[in-house]
DNA sequence: GTGAAAGCGCTAACAA
DNA sequence: TTGTTAGCGCTTTCAC
């Protein structure tokens, strides 16, 4: 096959050593910014690197180092479908990454409990871990734990819900304000010219992702669909039973509800309620996250659209980004941008 | 950092050699299915591989071989924005892949010209190339060229438009029938209860992707929106000038057009026409492919939605798949599945 | 049929 | 401050 077709093969450390007239060890010291090299020698080597257009072969370097990327995911231990899909993707990737010198550890901490998350982060051993991905709330204790990890050389990314006030290296997830805007635009168009009220189902207003979606939603409804009236959020705390209890009360209190925005992980309770109350089949409903349940609801016409973010993409992106930070390599921001997916029953992926 | 934290490090060829009581060379022969090893020895080695749970370190293998992946993209030489975005992504990836022992060559052939494509494919030297990605029509000559490449050990993937009757290893692109269905569902909902006619703008009915979109579109309109009447396709051959000429004729001939489905690369001519004829601002319009032009049209409200496939994802996926086939490694079909993206102005990615 | 040994690009003792 | 050398996991001559 194509061994080395081109005459001028890519330069290696040996070429640098030869051109700069130094030894391999010195080249290596300069490449890895290790101390103990005279400034003048450093310059000589750097010039050679520049002249030759050298790019380091990361695979060879990792082989020589015996390097293993040790990454940790910390997720809330709720059992909703979205979290489960993240877990499945992590598990799937764990196997694939064996080929790739990367080890993933999956931790769970109590949901909606910042202190539990902080404790878990504080227990991480900097000698053994290269990067951490967390999905949790934005509180002072969490911020502190992030700072502590960063200070000990560990890269940190926030997953799904951002923690912008912290020192996290990167956020992996959608722009939740834009997601809320998108939901509003779809719902507004789907209900048509009819006036009426919109019910918003959320998890917890403490969760930044939920809060942001609501903000974006309200913004577009009031701007583009002033004939619609958005009610106060129903906080279901991602608990199906709670949602199923709260829904009938809310719907009874407002007979003119014509649409629902299920902005968090309350789809379970919502669908159960809809199944039991077919009289609400006229409601236009936009939900979040494509899961087995929401697929079914889309297919049956209970949901009109689902706003989603691809769990596989989230997890793979987190791994790529953590490895890149760990190697101080650049990241491809276009590739790592998580898109706000819109699914109708027509464009649902098969699987 | 995390050098080798675990006690039982992953098994290597040395371990296999030791356990099977053979030399490294023999292990290598078995691993790579090379001849000249007695059956009994092969079995011994395979047993050791099995027992140890060995997985080959591809990076180390590639290093030792001096292997370079040589991939070729063949695209039509039209200058529309979608092709251009593919080109940009290819160019961007070309740099990144230098770190990764992968060389990409980008070829262009006359558009809508199967023979030109075949000639280009036939000129490829199997000694120098590992994989080819093509975006072109499904004709006998193209099929033959694909078969020829495959026979000489080169992997082939079809890009954007499938060639299912051929021996291509894989198709990288969206399900275009589903894309057409999605466009229909959106357009149907956006026009509301109003009856009227729908104009479909296409490139060429010879192109499988265009044809399939139309099929899916008609299916959903006739099923879910029988009050809408879809007119015969306007074939713009992806030529802005032609589209701009044909459009006014079509619209004049049918005064009751209330929606347009721009299913191919005719957005350029369409937008120019809309700019010049603001009286058509009530038209509901669904177009294909998110590009600078369609972004602008979405932002201004000229387009109501854009159906798209991510060019970066297409290109990266093609590379991953071609490398995997070339190494006879499994592919992650979930990751390689190209999604049918729906964009409103609210969920357009920033960049 | 099988094995010994050198080497891919890079790193890391250990000397000097 | 610098250089020599062995070795990471795998492949590949070249002997035997």
XYZ file of C-alpha atoms in Angstrom, chain B residues 99-281:
183
model
C -0.373 14.551 12.802
C -2.230 11.407 11.981
C -0.333 9.780 9.104
C -3.119 10.594 6.675
C -2.773 12.359 3.361
C -5.774 13.659 1.478
C -5.903 14.489 -2.203
C -8.777 16.523 -3.516
C -9.816 15.969 -7.148
C -12.501 17.755 -9.138
C -14.358 16.453 -12.185
C -16.970 17.998 -14.459
C -20.370 18.063 -12.778
C -23.235 15.900 -14.028
C -20.704 14.044 -16.189
C -20.473 10.359 -15.251
C -17.758 9.622 -17.791
C -15.461 12.271 -16.394
C -15.917 10.772 -12.958
C -15.211 7.279 -14.244
C -12.076 8.414 -15.997
C -10.812 10.062 -12.847
C -11.447 6.917 -10.849
C -9.776 4.717 -13.409
C -6.661 6.817 -13.254
C -6.154 6.171 -9.576
C -3.042 4.129 -8.850
C -3.895 1.301 -6.466
C -0.284 1.188 -5.317
C -0.541 4.677 -3.946
C -4.090 5.037 -2.668
C -5.947 3.374 0.185
C -9.417 4.847 -0.110
C -11.633 7.001 -2.314
C -14.701 9.090 -1.522
C -16.902 10.065 -4.449
C -19.868 12.365 -4.900
C -21.432 11.620 -8.253
C -24.235 10.039 -10.215
C -25.240 6.399 -10.257
C -24.474 5.198 -13.775
C -23.087 1.959 -15.200
C -19.680 3.458 -15.892
C -19.402 4.778 -12.357
C -20.434 1.421 -10.994
C -17.757 -0.260 -13.101
C -15.098 2.101 -11.870
C -16.097 1.461 -8.289
C -15.897 -2.276 -8.847
C -12.475 -1.880 -10.402
C -11.150 0.137 -7.475
C -12.540 -2.314 -4.977
C -11.017 -5.209 -6.871
C -7.619 -3.613 -6.576
C -7.995 -3.335 -2.817
C -9.083 0.274 -2.539
C -11.982 1.155 -0.254
C -14.722 3.310 -1.740
C -17.398 5.373 -0.049
C -20.159 7.347 -1.721
C -20.646 10.834 -0.379
C -23.898 12.848 -0.143
C -25.620 10.831 -2.887
C -25.627 7.075 -2.499
C -24.806 4.542 -5.221
C -26.508 1.543 -3.651
C -26.353 -0.632 -6.761
C -22.562 -0.494 -6.662
C -19.985 -2.225 -4.525
C -19.153 0.895 -2.513
C -18.169 -0.079 1.018
C -20.258 2.551 2.680
C -22.545 5.515 2.095
C -21.791 8.734 3.931
C -24.731 11.097 3.850
C -28.308 11.559 4.917
C -31.316 9.497 3.977
C -32.548 11.812 1.257
C -36.054 10.378 1.173
C -36.404 11.177 4.863
C -34.961 14.627 4.210
C -37.698 15.218 1.643
C -40.322 13.985 4.090
C -38.982 16.331 6.737
C -39.157 19.295 4.388
C -42.753 18.415 3.560
C -43.790 18.126 7.186
C -42.263 21.479 8.045
C -43.652 23.257 5.019
C -47.075 21.726 5.520
C -47.203 22.894 9.109
C -45.832 26.325 8.338
C -48.385 27.166 5.632
C -51.155 26.174 8.006
C -54.645 25.332 6.760
C -54.414 27.435 3.639
C -54.826 25.559 0.359
C -52.498 26.316 -2.537
C -49.656 25.116 -4.680
C -46.092 24.253 -3.799
C -43.165 24.872 -6.114
C -40.283 22.436 -6.006
C -36.898 23.616 -7.164
C -34.388 20.888 -7.917
C -31.017 20.461 -9.608
C -31.317 17.457 -11.855
C -33.609 14.484 -11.704
C -30.596 12.418 -12.709
C -29.029 13.036 -9.324
C -30.180 10.390 -6.917
C -30.185 12.711 -3.920
C -32.462 15.205 -5.661
C -34.795 12.513 -6.891
C -35.121 10.910 -3.488
C -35.902 14.182 -1.765
C -38.727 14.784 -4.176
C -40.099 11.319 -3.545
C -40.157 11.792 0.205
C -41.600 15.250 -0.149
C -44.529 14.129 -2.304
C -45.249 11.219 -0.025
C -45.804 13.338 3.065
C -47.607 16.178 1.331
C -50.150 13.861 -0.213
C -50.590 11.929 3.031
C -50.718 14.732 5.586
C -51.525 17.855 3.581
C -53.907 16.887 0.798
C -55.025 20.491 0.428
C -51.604 21.299 -0.997
C -50.770 20.732 -4.627
C -47.151 20.047 -5.550
C -46.137 21.242 -9.016
C -43.678 19.540 -11.370
C -40.048 20.050 -10.368
C -38.185 22.998 -11.798
C -34.761 21.694 -12.831
C -32.258 24.451 -12.145
C -29.162 22.305 -12.657
C -27.608 24.096 -9.681
C -27.215 27.124 -11.944
C -28.185 30.460 -10.345
C -28.842 32.192 -13.665
C -31.072 29.414 -14.901
C -33.046 29.407 -11.656
C -33.496 33.140 -11.818
C -34.888 32.802 -15.340
C -37.201 29.893 -14.668
C -38.670 31.131 -11.410
C -40.722 34.097 -12.608
C -42.171 32.011 -15.410
C -43.278 29.319 -13.006
C -44.660 31.758 -10.469
C -46.529 33.676 -13.138
C -48.064 30.502 -14.439
C -49.393 29.665 -10.980
C -50.569 32.635 -8.965
C -51.669 30.539 -6.015
C -48.196 29.296 -5.030
C -47.890 29.555 -1.252
C -44.697 27.635 -0.628
C -41.373 26.681 -2.172
C -39.179 23.678 -1.519
C -35.666 24.387 -2.736
C -34.333 20.865 -2.680
C -30.934 21.307 -4.280
C -28.253 23.901 -4.858
C -30.508 26.560 -6.350
C -30.636 28.854 -3.323
C -28.489 31.438 -4.996
C -30.871 32.176 -7.852
C -33.858 31.876 -5.537
C -32.588 34.433 -3.069
C -31.667 36.848 -5.830
C -35.183 36.583 -7.174
C -36.714 37.091 -3.723
C -34.534 40.125 -3.117
C -35.805 41.635 -6.343
C -39.424 40.714 -5.680
C -40.394 41.610 -2.116
C -44.022 41.004 -3.003
C -43.332 37.303 -2.403
C -42.437 37.712 1.251
